Coordinates of C-alpha atoms in Angstrom, one line a residue:
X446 CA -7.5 22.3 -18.5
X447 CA -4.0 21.3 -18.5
X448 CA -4.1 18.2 -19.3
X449 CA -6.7 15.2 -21.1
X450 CA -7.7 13.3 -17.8
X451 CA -9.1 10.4 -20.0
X452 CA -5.8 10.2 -22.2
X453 CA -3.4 10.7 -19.6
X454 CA -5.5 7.3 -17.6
X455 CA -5.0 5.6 -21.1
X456 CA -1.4 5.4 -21.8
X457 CA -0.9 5.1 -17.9
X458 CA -2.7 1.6 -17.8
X459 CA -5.2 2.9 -15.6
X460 CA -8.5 2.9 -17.4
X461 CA -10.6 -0.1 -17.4
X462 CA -14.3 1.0 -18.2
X463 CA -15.7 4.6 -18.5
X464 CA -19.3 5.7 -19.6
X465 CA -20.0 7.5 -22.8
X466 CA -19.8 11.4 -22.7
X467 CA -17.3 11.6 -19.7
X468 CA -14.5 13.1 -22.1
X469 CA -16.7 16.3 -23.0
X470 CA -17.6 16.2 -19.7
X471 CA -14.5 17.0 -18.1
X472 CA -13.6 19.2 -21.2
X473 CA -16.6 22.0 -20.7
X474 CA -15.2 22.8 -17.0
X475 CA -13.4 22.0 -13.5
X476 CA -15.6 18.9 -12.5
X477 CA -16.1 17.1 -9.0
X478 CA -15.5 13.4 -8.8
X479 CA -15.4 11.1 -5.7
X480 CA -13.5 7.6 -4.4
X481 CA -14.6 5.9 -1.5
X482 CA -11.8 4.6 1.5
X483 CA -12.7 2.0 3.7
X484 CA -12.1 3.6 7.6
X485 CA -11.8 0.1 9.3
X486 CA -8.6 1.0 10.0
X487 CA -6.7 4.2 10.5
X488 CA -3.9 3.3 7.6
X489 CA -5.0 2.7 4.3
X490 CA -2.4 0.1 2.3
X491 CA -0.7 0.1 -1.2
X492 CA -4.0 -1.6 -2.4
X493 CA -5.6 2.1 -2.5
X494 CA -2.7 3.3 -3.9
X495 CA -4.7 3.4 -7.4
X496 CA -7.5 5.2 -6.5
X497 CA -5.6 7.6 -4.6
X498 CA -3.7 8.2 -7.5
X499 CA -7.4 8.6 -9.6
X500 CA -7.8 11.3 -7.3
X501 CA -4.2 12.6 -7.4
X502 CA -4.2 12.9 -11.6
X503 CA -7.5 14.4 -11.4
X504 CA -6.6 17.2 -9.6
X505 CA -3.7 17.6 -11.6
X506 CA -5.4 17.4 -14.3
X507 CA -7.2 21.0 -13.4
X508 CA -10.4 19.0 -11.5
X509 CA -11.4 18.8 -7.9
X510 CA -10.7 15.8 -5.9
X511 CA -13.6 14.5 -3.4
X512 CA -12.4 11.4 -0.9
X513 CA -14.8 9.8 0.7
X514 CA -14.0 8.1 4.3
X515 CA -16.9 5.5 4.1
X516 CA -18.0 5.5 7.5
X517 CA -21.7 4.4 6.6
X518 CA -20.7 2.3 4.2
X519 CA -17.5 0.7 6.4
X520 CA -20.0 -0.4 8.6
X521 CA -21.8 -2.7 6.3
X522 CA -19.5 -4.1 4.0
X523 CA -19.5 -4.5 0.4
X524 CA -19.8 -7.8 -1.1
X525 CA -18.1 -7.3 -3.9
X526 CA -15.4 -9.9 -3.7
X527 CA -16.0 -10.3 0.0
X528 CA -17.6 -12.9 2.5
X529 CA -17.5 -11.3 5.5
X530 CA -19.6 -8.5 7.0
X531 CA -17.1 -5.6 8.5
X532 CA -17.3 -4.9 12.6
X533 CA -19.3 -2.2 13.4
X534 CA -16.7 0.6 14.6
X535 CA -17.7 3.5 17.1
X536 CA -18.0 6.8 16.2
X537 CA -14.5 7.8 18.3
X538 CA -12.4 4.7 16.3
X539 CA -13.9 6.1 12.9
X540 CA -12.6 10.0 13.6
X541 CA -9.5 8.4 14.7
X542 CA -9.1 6.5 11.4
X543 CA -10.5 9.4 9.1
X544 CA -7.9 12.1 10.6
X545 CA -5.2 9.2 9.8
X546 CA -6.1 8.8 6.5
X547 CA -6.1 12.4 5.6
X548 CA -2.7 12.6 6.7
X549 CA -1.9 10.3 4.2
X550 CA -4.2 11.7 1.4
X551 CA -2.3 14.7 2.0
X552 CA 0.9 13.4 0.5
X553 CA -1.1 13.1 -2.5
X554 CA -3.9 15.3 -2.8
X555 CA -3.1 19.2 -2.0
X556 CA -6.0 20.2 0.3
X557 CA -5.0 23.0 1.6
X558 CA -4.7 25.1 -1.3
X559 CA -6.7 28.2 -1.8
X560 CA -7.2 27.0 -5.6
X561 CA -11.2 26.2 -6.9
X562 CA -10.0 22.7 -7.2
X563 CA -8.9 22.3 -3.8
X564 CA -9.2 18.6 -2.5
X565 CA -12.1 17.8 0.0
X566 CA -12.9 14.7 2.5
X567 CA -16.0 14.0 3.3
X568 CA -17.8 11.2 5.7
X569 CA -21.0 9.7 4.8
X570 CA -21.4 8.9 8.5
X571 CA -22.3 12.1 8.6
X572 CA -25.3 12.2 6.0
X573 CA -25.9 8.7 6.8
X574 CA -26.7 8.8 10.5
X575 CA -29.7 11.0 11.0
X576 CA -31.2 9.2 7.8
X577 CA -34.0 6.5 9.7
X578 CA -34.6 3.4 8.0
X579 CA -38.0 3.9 6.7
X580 CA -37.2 7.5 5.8
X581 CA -34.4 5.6 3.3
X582 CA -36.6 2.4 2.0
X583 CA -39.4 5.4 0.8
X584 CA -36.6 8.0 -0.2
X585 CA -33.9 6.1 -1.8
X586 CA -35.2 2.7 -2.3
X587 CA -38.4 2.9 -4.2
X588 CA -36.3 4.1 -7.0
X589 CA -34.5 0.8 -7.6
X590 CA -36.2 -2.2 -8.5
X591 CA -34.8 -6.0 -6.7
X592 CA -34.1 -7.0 -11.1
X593 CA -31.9 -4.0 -11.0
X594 CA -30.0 -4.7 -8.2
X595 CA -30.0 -8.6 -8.6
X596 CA -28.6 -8.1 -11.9
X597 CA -25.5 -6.7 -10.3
X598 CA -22.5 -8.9 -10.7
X599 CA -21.5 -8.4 -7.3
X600 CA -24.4 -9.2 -5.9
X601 CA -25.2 -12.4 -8.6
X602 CA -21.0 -13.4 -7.7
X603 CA -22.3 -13.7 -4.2
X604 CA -25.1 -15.2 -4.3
X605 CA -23.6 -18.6 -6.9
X606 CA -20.2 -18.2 -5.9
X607 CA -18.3 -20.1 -3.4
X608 CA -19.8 -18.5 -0.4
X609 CA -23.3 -19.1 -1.0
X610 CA -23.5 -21.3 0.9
X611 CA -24.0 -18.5 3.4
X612 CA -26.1 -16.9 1.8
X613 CA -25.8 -12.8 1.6
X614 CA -27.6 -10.8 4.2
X615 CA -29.7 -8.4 3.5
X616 CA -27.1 -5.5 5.0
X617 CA -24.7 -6.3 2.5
X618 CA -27.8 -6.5 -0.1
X619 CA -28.6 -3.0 0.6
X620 CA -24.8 -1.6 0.3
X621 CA -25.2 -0.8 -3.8
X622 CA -28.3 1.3 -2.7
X623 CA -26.1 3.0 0.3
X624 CA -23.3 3.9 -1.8
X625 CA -25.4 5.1 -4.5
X626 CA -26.9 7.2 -2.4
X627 CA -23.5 8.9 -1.4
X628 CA -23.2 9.2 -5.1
X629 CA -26.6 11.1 -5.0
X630 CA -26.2 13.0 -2.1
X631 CA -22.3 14.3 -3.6
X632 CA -24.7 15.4 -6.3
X633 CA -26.4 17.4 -4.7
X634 CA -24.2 19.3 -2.2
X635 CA -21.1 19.1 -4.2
X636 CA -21.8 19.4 -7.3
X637 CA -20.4 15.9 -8.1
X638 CA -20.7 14.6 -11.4
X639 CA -18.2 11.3 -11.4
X640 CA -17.6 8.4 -9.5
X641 CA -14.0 6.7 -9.3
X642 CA -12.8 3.1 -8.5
X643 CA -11.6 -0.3 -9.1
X644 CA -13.3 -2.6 -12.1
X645 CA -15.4 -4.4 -9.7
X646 CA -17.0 -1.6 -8.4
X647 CA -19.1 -0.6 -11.9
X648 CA -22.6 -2.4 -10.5
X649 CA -22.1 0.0 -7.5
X650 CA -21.1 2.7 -9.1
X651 CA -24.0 3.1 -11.8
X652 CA -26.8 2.7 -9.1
X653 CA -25.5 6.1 -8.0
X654 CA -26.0 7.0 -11.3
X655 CA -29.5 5.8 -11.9
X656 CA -30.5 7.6 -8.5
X657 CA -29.0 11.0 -10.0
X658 CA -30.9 10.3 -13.3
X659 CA -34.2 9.3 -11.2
X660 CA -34.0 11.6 -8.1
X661 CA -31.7 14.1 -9.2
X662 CA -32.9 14.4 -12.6
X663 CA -29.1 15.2 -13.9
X664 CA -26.8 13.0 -15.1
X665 CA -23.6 11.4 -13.3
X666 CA -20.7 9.5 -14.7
X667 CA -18.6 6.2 -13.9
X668 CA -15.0 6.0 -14.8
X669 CA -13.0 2.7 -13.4
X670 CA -9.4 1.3 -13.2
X671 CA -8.3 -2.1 -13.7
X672 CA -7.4 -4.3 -10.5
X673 CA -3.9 -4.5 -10.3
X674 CA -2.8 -8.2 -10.6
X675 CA 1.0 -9.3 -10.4
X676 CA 2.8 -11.2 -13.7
X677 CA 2.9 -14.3 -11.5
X678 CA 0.0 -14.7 -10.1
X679 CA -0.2 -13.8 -6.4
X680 CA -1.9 -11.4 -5.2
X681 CA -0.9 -7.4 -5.7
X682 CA 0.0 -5.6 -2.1
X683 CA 0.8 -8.8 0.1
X684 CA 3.3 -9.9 1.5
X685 CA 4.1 -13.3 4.0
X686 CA 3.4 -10.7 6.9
X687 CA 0.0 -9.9 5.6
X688 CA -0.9 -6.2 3.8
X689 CA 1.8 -3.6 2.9
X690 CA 0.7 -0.4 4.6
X691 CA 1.2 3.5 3.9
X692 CA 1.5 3.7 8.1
X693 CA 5.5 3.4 9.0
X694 CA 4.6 1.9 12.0
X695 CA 2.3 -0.7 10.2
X696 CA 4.9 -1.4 7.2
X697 CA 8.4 0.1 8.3
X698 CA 9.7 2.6 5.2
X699 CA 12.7 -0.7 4.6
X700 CA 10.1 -3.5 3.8
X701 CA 8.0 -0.7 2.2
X702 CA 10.6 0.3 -0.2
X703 CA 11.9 -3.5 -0.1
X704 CA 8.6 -4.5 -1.7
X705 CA 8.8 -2.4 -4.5
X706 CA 12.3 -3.0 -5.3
X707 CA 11.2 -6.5 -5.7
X708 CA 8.7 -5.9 -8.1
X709 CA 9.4 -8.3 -11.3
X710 CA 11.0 -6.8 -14.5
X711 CA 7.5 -6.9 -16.3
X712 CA 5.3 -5.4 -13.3
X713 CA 7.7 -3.0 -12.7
X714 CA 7.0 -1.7 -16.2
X715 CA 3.7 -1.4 -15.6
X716 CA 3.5 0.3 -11.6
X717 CA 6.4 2.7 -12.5
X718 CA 3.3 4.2 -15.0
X719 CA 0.6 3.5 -12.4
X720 CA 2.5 4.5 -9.0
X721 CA 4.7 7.7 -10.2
X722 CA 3.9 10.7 -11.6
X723 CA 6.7 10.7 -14.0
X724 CA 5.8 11.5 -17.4
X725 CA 5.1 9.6 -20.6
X726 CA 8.9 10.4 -22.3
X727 CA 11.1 10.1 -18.9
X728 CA 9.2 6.6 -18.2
X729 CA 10.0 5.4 -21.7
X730 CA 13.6 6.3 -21.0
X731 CA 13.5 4.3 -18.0
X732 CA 12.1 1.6 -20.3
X733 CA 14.6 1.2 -22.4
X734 CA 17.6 1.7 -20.1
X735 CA 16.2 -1.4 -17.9
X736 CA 16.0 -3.2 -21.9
X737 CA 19.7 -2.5 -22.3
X738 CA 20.5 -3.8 -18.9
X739 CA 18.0 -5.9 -17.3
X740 CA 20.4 -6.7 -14.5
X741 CA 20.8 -3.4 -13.1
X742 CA 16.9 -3.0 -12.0
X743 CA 16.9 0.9 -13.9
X744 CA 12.5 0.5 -13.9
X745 CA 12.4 -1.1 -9.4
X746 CA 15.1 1.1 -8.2
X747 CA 13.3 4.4 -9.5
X748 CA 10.1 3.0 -8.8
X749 CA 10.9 2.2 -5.5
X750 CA 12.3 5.4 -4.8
X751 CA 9.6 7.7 -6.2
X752 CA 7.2 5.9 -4.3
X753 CA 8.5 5.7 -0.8
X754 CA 9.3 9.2 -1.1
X755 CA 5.8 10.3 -1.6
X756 CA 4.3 7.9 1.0
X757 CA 7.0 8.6 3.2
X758 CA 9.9 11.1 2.9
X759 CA 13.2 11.4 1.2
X760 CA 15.1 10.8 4.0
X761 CA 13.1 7.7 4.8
X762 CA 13.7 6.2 1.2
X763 CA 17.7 7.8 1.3
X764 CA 17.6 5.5 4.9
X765 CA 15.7 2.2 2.8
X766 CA 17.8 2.4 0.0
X767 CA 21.2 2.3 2.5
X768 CA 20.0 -0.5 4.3
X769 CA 19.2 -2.7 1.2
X770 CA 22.6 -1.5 0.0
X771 CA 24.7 -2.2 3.4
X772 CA 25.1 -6.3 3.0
X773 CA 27.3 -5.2 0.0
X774 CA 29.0 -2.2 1.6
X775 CA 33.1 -1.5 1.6
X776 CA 32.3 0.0 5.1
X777 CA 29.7 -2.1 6.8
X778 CA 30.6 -2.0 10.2
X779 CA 30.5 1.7 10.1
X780 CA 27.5 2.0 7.8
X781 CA 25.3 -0.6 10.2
X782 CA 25.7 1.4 13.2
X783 CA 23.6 4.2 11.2
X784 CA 20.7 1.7 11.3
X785 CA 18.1 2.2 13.8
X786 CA 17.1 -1.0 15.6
X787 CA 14.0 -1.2 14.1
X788 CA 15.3 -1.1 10.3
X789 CA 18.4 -3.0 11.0
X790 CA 16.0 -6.3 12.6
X791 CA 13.9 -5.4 9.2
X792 CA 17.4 -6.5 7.0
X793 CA 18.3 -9.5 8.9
X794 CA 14.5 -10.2 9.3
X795 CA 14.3 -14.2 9.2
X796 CA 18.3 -14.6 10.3
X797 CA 19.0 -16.9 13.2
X798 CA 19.2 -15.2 16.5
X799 CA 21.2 -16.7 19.1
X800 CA 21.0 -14.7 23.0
X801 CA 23.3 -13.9 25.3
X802 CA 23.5 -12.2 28.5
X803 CA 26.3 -9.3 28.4
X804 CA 27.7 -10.4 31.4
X805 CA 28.5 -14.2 29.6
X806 CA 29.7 -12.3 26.8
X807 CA 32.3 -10.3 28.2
X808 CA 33.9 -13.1 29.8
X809 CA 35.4 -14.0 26.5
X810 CA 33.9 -15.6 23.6
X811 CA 36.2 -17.4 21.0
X812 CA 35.1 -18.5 17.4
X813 CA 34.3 -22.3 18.1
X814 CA 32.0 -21.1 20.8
X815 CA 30.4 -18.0 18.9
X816 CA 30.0 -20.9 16.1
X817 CA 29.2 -24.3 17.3
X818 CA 29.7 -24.9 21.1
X819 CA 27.6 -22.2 22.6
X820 CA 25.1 -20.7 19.7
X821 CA 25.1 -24.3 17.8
X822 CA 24.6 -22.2 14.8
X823 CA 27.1 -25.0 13.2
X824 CA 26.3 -28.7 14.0
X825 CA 30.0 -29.5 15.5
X826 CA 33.3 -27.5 16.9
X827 CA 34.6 -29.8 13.7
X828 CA 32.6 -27.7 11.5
X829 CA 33.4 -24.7 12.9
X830 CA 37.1 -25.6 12.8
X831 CA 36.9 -26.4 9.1
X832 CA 34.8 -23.4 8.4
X833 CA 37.5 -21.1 9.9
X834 CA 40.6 -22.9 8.4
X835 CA 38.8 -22.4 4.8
X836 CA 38.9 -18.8 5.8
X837 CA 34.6 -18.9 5.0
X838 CA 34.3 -16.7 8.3
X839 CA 33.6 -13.5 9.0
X840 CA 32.7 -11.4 11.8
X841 CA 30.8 -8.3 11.0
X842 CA 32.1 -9.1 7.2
X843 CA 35.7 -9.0 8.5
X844 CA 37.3 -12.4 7.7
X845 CA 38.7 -13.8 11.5
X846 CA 40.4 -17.3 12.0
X847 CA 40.4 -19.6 15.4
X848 CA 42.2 -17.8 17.4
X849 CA 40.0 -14.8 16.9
X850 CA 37.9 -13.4 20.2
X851 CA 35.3 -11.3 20.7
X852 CA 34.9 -8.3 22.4
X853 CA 32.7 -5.0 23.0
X854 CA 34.4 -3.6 20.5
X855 CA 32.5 -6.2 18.2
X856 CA 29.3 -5.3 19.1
X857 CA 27.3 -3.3 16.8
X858 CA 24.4 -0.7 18.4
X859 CA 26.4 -2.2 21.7
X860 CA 23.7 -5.0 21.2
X861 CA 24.1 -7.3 17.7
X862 CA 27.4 -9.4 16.3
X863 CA 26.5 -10.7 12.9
X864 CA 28.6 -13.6 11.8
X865 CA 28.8 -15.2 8.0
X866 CA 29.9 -18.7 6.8
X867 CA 30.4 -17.9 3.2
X868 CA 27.7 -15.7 1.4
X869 CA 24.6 -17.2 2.1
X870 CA 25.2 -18.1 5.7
X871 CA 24.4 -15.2 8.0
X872 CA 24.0 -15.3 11.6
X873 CA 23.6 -12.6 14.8
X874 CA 24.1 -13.0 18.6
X875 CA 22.2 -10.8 20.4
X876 CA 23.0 -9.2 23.8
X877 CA 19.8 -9.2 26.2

């Protein structure tokens, strides 16, 4: 093997709990291990990014990669840190959303390759759905007693937490016993030895492995990763417009990159080990460049960029990384007009938007009007007056006094004039 999949999880951050024996495991030969990915939707966000990358480092690591679309399980629901029960999807929507998420597997997990430890998906739907109810209850769950399963904490979280009031339905009961049949059935066909995944999945994860030991008479293997939490508190892969996705068309490859680039000084430190595959020296180097000079951002701008380019492309971060860049550029008006529409609405997301028909705008538009007595951006023409005698005005970041009018050749994209009072002031009239 190339290289210690155990130690290399260590001095990344990314081992939380792993069950005794796994090291020599993985040291005797090329081993199988699984993750499971939720298909309720056909984008998976930056909160799978750390079981992806499991899978990724494993494979790397000389072993063979297994991800599991759960379209059994994505069905049910898992209660682990959950209230709600998922929607049933249909058999087309679940397709759909499995062929989407390989596509984005495949930017970190080489399937294709003609290698023994080629990466695999697989769907439990597909095991799951011929399997009748009482065929499972005298199969499967016979095996496992209600103590063991009550003595989960996912299922004991549940059942005193905050949402007992609800109660937990017996489909969400049953999931550990699903999932650990996946881990059983892997077993079997694939050869699978190890389950992957976040902290709180351990309860699930080690009912698979007393059904191998039970069933299967062999012996399977747990290995988790912590739950990523951010220094101050919120939660890890939101933002104000809800989750970041992998999908460009979910999360544009800007806000994607902007998210990242935004990471604080001391959770940057600790994603650039998580998110990149750059090694132990070259990330310690990064470390202490950022310590020298806190204020140039060494650890988010690297981050940023190695991660937007695997998710994405290089052109898409080269494109992100201009338009974070272009408030500040010596040749914005040229440089904006390079924008798509899309990412330039992305930058000056939030800015107020006055519109105005083309027509109205090419009759002529002075300042006090672009201002104050048309967009009422300003409270007054007084205002405005002041504004522009204090020479605080600019018009696509060129500085313009009162007598200054607008024309075409102002318009950026032939649609957008931004206007500034000052630094912090910004403002756009758009032509509709």
């Amino acid at each position: 093997m190339s290289k210690n999949f155990v130690e290399e999880l260590q001095w990344r951050g990314m081992l939380h709990q792993s069950m005794p024996g796994v090291e020599d495991h993985l040291s005797e030969a090329m081993r199988s291990a699984y993750v499971g990915f939720d298909p309720t939707a056909d984008s998976l966000h930056i909160g799978n990014l750390v079981p992806i990358m499991l899978l990724a480092h494993y494979q790397r690591c000389g072993h063979k990669p297994v991800a599991l679309v759960g379209g059994a399980t994505g069905m049910i629901g898992d209660p682990s840190g959950k209230s709600n029960e998922r929607n049933l999807l249909d058999e087309n929507a679940l397709r759909h959303n499995q062929e989407a998420i390989k596509k984005q597997l495949s930017h970190f997990l080489d399937f294709e390759s003609s290698d023994a430890n080629a990466a695999v998906l697989v769907n439990n739907y597909d095991w799951m759905k011929e399997f009748s109810f009482l065929e499972f209850i005298r199969d499967v769950g016979k095996h496992i007693t209600v103590n063991y399963m009550m003595a989960k904490d996912s299922v004991k979280n549940r059942i005193s937490g905050e949402s007992s009031n609800d109660g937990m339905s017996f489909t969400e009961f049953t999931y550990q016993l699903v999932q650990g049949y996946d881990f059983l059935h892997l077993y079997k066909e694939h050869n699978c030895t190890i389950q992957m995944g976040g902290s709180d999945q351990w309860g699930n994860i080690t009912t698979g492995t007393e059904l191998i030991r039970r069933i299967g008479n062999g012996k399977g293997f747990a290995i988790t990763c912590p739950l990523i939490t951010k220094s101050d508190g919120s939660k890890f892969g939101k933002s104000e417009g809800g989750n970041i996705w992998l999908d460009a068309k979910r999360t544009s490859p800007y806000k994607f990159y902007q998210y990242w680039l935004n990471s604080s000084d001391e959770d940057a430190e600790k994603y650039i080990k998580i998110f990149t595959f750059l090694d132990e020296a070259e990330i310690d180097d990064l470390v202490s460049q950022h310590a020298e000079a806190p204020h140039l951002r060494v650890l988010q701008k690297r981050l940023a960029e190695e991660i937007t380019t695997m998710v994405h492309s290089k052109e898409d971060f080269e494109n992100a990384e201009k338009a974070s860049n272009i408030l500040f550029s010596k040749s914005f008006k040229d440089d904006i007009k390079t924008l798509d529409e899309a990412t330039f609405l992305d930058v000056f997301e939030g800015v107020p938007q006055f519109h105005m028909s083309r027509s109205e705008f090419d009759e002529g538009l002075d300042m006090i009007g672009a201002l104050s007595a048309k967009t009422q951006f300003l409270k007054s023409n007084g205002e405005a007056r002041r504004a522009l005698k204090e020479n605080s005005i600019a018009v696509n970041k060129e500085k313009v006094k009162e007598d200054y009018q607008l024309s075409s050749d102002d318009l950026i994209n032939d649609r957008y004039v931004i206007l500034n009072k000052g630094r912090k002031n910004t403002y756009i009239i758009k032509m509709v």
